[in-house]
């Protein structure tokens, strides 16, 4: 009987740790490695974003008339700041430019 009770302690501890581990969400900081560089559509100023977040919509204040992707993730450019509707793709080390149209938002990752 003593052996059964001595095993109960470690088993209960493991069960408790598993329960806490399953109930606690794991947060991983998903950021692209590198930079996104763009020229603002409203004033022509050059902006550089270092290690921007992946898998979230990133609005572009002033819009981008040209954008270069020097990160390790694919960039999806949108005509709206909420990243809805159609998009253009800018691959790693790629540059996007379209005369008269400004990108208003972008998302980094493997899918739009």
mmCIF file of C-alpha atoms in Angstrom:
data_model
loop_
_atom_site.group_PDB
_atom_site.id
_atom_site.type_symbol
_atom_site.label_atom_id
_atom_site.label_comp_id
_atom_site.label_asym_id
_atom_site.label_seq_id
_atom_site.Cartn_x
_atom_site.Cartn_y
_atom_site.Cartn_z
ATOM 1 C CA UNK A 1 0.000 0.000 0.000
ATOM 2 C CA UNK A 2 2.854 2.346 0.749
ATOM 3 C CA UNK A 3 4.165 1.949 -2.822
ATOM 4 C CA UNK A 4 0.822 2.933 -4.331
ATOM 5 C CA UNK A 5 0.639 6.100 -2.236
ATOM 6 C CA UNK A 6 4.198 7.099 -3.138
ATOM 7 C CA UNK A 7 3.321 6.881 -6.857
ATOM 8 C CA UNK A 8 0.171 8.929 -6.398
ATOM 9 C CA UNK A 9 2.126 12.122 -5.611
ATOM 10 C CA UNK A 10 4.127 12.267 -8.880
ATOM 11 C CA UNK A 11 1.102 11.193 -10.929
ATOM 12 C CA UNK A 12 -1.047 13.922 -9.369
ATOM 13 C CA UNK A 13 1.702 16.475 -9.995
ATOM 14 C CA UNK A 14 2.030 15.480 -13.653
ATOM 15 C CA UNK A 15 -1.740 15.598 -14.103
ATOM 16 C CA UNK A 16 -1.895 19.058 -12.530
ATOM 17 C CA UNK A 17 0.925 20.357 -14.719
ATOM 18 C CA UNK A 18 -0.729 18.963 -17.844
ATOM 19 C CA UNK A 19 -4.015 20.582 -16.890
ATOM 20 C CA UNK A 20 -2.399 23.979 -16.325
ATOM 21 C CA UNK A 21 -0.368 23.628 -19.535
ATOM 22 C CA UNK A 22 -3.440 22.910 -21.602
ATOM 23 C CA UNK A 23 -5.442 25.736 -20.059
ATOM 24 C CA UNK A 24 -2.728 28.377 -20.546
ATOM 25 C CA UNK A 25 -2.454 29.705 -24.105
ATOM 26 C CA UNK A 26 1.021 29.857 -25.578
ATOM 27 C CA UNK A 27 1.833 33.173 -27.221
ATOM 28 C CA UNK A 28 4.578 33.243 -29.808
ATOM 29 C CA UNK A 29 5.769 36.589 -31.137
ATOM 30 C CA UNK A 30 5.456 36.176 -34.897
ATOM 31 C CA UNK A 31 7.566 38.787 -36.589
ATOM 32 C CA UNK A 32 9.211 38.865 -39.952
ATOM 33 C CA UNK A 33 12.980 39.090 -39.927
ATOM 34 C CA UNK A 34 14.104 42.074 -41.974
ATOM 35 C CA UNK A 35 12.533 45.291 -43.207
ATOM 36 C CA UNK A 36 9.691 46.648 -45.276
ATOM 37 C CA UNK A 37 10.637 49.899 -46.991
ATOM 38 C CA UNK A 38 8.171 52.156 -48.751
ATOM 39 C CA UNK A 39 7.704 55.653 -50.130
ATOM 40 C CA UNK A 40 4.605 57.405 -48.879
ATOM 41 C CA UNK A 41 2.027 58.363 -51.469
ATOM 42 C CA UNK A 42 1.005 61.555 -49.691
ATOM 43 C CA UNK A 43 4.410 63.212 -49.230
ATOM 44 C CA UNK A 44 7.040 60.949 -50.833
ATOM 45 C CA UNK A 45 8.883 60.337 -47.541
ATOM 46 C CA UNK A 46 10.771 57.043 -47.194
ATOM 47 C CA UNK A 47 9.610 54.845 -44.295
ATOM 48 C CA UNK A 48 11.348 51.729 -42.943
ATOM 49 C CA UNK A 49 9.617 49.135 -40.756
ATOM 50 C CA UNK A 50 12.008 46.731 -39.017
ATOM 51 C CA UNK A 51 10.804 43.219 -38.118
ATOM 52 C CA UNK A 52 7.105 43.945 -38.723
ATOM 53 C CA UNK A 53 4.519 41.491 -37.348
ATOM 54 C CA UNK A 54 3.322 38.519 -39.404
ATOM 55 C CA UNK A 55 -0.286 37.480 -39.929
ATOM 56 C CA UNK A 56 -1.830 40.825 -38.994
ATOM 57 C CA UNK A 57 -3.058 43.723 -41.105
ATOM 58 C CA UNK A 58 -0.585 46.608 -41.057
ATOM 59 C CA UNK A 59 -2.180 49.866 -42.279
ATOM 60 C CA UNK A 60 0.124 52.160 -44.253
ATOM 61 C CA UNK A 61 -0.401 55.804 -43.212
ATOM 62 C CA UNK A 62 -0.319 58.015 -46.318
ATOM 63 C CA UNK A 63 -0.341 54.947 -48.591
ATOM 64 C CA UNK A 64 2.676 53.445 -50.349
ATOM 65 C CA UNK A 65 3.477 54.355 -53.931
ATOM 66 C CA UNK A 66 6.454 51.971 -53.935
ATOM 67 C CA UNK A 67 7.212 49.154 -51.478
ATOM 68 C CA UNK A 68 10.241 46.871 -51.165
ATOM 69 C CA UNK A 69 10.161 43.654 -49.160
ATOM 70 C CA UNK A 70 13.515 42.916 -47.530
ATOM 71 C CA UNK A 71 11.982 40.562 -44.958
ATOM 72 C CA UNK A 72 11.877 36.767 -44.854
ATOM 73 C CA UNK A 73 8.089 36.675 -45.449
ATOM 74 C CA UNK A 74 5.861 37.217 -48.467
ATOM 75 C CA UNK A 75 4.011 40.566 -48.421
ATOM 76 C CA UNK A 76 0.395 40.945 -49.516
ATOM 77 C CA UNK A 77 -0.535 44.541 -50.421
ATOM 78 C CA UNK A 78 -4.102 45.846 -50.262
ATOM 79 C CA UNK A 79 -5.886 48.929 -51.576
ATOM 80 C CA UNK A 80 -7.657 49.287 -48.216
ATOM 81 C CA UNK A 81 -6.140 49.908 -44.749
ATOM 82 C CA UNK A 82 -8.123 46.961 -43.302
ATOM 83 C CA UNK A 83 -6.511 44.476 -45.756
ATOM 84 C CA UNK A 84 -9.762 43.435 -47.430
ATOM 85 C CA UNK A 85 -10.469 42.714 -51.056
ATOM 86 C CA UNK A 86 -7.943 42.049 -53.784
ATOM 87 C CA UNK A 87 -4.226 42.100 -53.210
ATOM 88 C CA UNK A 88 -0.852 42.157 -54.923
ATOM 89 C CA UNK A 89 1.985 39.869 -53.857
ATOM 90 C CA UNK A 90 5.530 41.074 -53.185
ATOM 91 C CA UNK A 91 7.926 38.183 -52.725
ATOM 92 C CA UNK A 92 11.044 38.180 -50.588
ATOM 93 C CA UNK A 93 13.521 40.757 -51.966
ATOM 94 C CA UNK A 94 10.816 42.026 -54.348
ATOM 95 C CA UNK A 95 9.663 45.568 -55.089
ATOM 96 C CA UNK A 96 6.145 46.752 -55.959
ATOM 97 C CA UNK A 97 5.262 49.900 -57.868
ATOM 98 C CA UNK A 98 2.084 50.894 -59.622
ATOM 99 C CA UNK A 99 1.657 54.356 -61.061
ATOM 100 C CA UNK A 100 -1.245 56.301 -59.551
ATOM 101 C CA UNK A 101 -2.330 53.558 -57.119
ATOM 102 C CA UNK A 102 -1.248 53.476 -53.487
ATOM 103 C CA UNK A 103 -1.214 50.415 -51.257
ATOM 104 C CA UNK A 104 -3.078 51.232 -48.038
ATOM 105 C CA UNK A 105 -2.310 48.108 -46.004
ATOM 106 C CA UNK A 106 -0.124 44.996 -46.003
ATOM 107 C CA UNK A 107 0.003 41.604 -44.369
ATOM 108 C CA UNK A 108 3.094 39.396 -44.074
ATOM 109 C CA UNK A 109 2.951 35.612 -44.053
ATOM 110 C CA UNK A 110 2.355 32.613 -46.271
ATOM 111 C CA UNK A 111 -1.314 33.368 -47.067
ATOM 112 C CA UNK A 112 -3.392 36.509 -47.508
#
